[in-house]
XYZ file of C-alpha atoms in Angstrom:
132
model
C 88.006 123.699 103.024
C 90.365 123.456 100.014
C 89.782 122.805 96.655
C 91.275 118.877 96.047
C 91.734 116.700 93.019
C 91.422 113.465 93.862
C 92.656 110.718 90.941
C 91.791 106.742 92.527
C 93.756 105.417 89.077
C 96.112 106.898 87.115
C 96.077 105.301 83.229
C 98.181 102.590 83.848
C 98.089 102.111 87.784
C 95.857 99.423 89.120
C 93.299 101.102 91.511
C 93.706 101.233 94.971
C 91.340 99.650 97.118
C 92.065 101.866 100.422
C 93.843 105.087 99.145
C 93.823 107.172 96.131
C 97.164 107.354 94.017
C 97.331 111.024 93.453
C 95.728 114.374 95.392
C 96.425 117.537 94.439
C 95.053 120.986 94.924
C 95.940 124.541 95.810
C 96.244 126.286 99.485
C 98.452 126.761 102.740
C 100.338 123.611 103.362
C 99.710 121.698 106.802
C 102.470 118.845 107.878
C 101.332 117.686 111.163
C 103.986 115.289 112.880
C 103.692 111.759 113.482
C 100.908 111.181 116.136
C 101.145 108.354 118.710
C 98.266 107.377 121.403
C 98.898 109.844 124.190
C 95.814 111.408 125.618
C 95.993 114.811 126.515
C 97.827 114.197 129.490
C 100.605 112.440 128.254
C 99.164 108.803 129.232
C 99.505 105.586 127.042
C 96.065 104.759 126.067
C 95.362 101.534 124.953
C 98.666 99.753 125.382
C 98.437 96.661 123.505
C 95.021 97.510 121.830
C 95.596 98.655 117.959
C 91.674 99.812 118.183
C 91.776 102.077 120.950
C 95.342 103.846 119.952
C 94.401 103.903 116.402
C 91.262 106.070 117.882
C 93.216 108.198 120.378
C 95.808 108.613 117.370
C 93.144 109.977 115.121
C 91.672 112.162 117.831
C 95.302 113.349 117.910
C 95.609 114.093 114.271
C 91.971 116.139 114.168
C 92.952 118.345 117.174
C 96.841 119.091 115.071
C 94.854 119.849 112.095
C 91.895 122.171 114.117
C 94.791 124.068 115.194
C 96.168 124.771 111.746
C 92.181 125.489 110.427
C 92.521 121.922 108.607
C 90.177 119.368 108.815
C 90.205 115.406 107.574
C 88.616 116.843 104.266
C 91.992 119.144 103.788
C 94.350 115.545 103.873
C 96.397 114.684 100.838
C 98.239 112.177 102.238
C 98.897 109.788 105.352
C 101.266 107.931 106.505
C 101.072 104.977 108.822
C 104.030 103.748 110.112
C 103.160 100.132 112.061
C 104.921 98.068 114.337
C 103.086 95.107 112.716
C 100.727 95.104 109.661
C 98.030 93.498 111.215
C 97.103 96.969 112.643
C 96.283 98.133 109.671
C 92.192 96.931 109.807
C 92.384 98.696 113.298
C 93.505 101.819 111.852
C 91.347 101.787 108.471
C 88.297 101.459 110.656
C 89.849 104.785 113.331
C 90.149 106.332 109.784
C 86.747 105.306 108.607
C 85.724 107.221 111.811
C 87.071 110.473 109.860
C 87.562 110.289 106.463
C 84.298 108.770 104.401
C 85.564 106.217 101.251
C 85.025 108.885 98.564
C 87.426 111.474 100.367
C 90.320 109.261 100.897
C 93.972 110.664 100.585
C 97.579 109.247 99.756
C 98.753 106.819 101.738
C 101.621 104.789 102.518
C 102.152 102.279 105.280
C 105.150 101.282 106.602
C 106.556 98.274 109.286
C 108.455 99.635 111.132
C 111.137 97.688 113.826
C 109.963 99.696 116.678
C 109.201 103.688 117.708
C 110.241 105.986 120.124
C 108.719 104.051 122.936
C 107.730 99.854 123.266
C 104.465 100.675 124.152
C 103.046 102.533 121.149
C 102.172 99.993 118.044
C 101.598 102.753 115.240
C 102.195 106.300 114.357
C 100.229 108.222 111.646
C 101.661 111.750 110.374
C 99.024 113.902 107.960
C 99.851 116.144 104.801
C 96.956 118.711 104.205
C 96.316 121.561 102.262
C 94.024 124.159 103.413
C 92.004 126.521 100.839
C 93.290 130.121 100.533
């Protein structure tokens, strides 16, 4: 596990309620690629159901990290790119699954017009940083 800074609230940012404004810390750098809800065998799962690809997308992201020796505790930063915001409770309570309220990394969250295929509604890519 790395060594991370979290800091909720810079002086002179309002706090966050569901991210922290800055992480830092010191370690190999993981970038794990925007994850979609494909199962293992390339299947849609959940098609139409935020809940159920916001899970399989977080499944996604812990078996990318595993593989670079990262784990949820090594994430600086996410980013959630949406096809509509309300997704978003959907994917804090997948993320609640992983990452406990005291841990939580950057985060951005984006609407996005559409991704690489009708039937996915969000994709989530991870910044980590592992401990040397």
């Amino acid at each position: 596990m790395s060594d991370l800074t979290r800091i909720p609230a810079p002086d002179g940012v309002v706090p966050a309620a569901q991210y922290t404004h800055v992480v830092t810390g010191t370690g190999r750098f993981v970038a794990v690629s925007g994850q979609v809800a494909l199962d293992e065998d390339g299947e849609v799962v959940g098609e139409g159901d935020a809940g159920a690809q916001a899970r399989q997308v977080f499944e996604n992201l812990r078996r990318c990290l595993a593989a670079a020796g990262a784990t949820f505790d090594d994430v600086v930063k996410l980013t959630f790119f949406v096809t509509d915001m309300a997704h978003m409770p959907a994917i804090r309570a997948a993320r609640a699954e992983h990452i406990p309220d005291d841990r939580l990394p950057a985060a951005s969250a984006v609407q996005v017009a559409g991704l690489v295929r009708p039937e996915f509604l969000m994709e989530i890519e991870a910044f980590a940083v592992v401990g040397a």
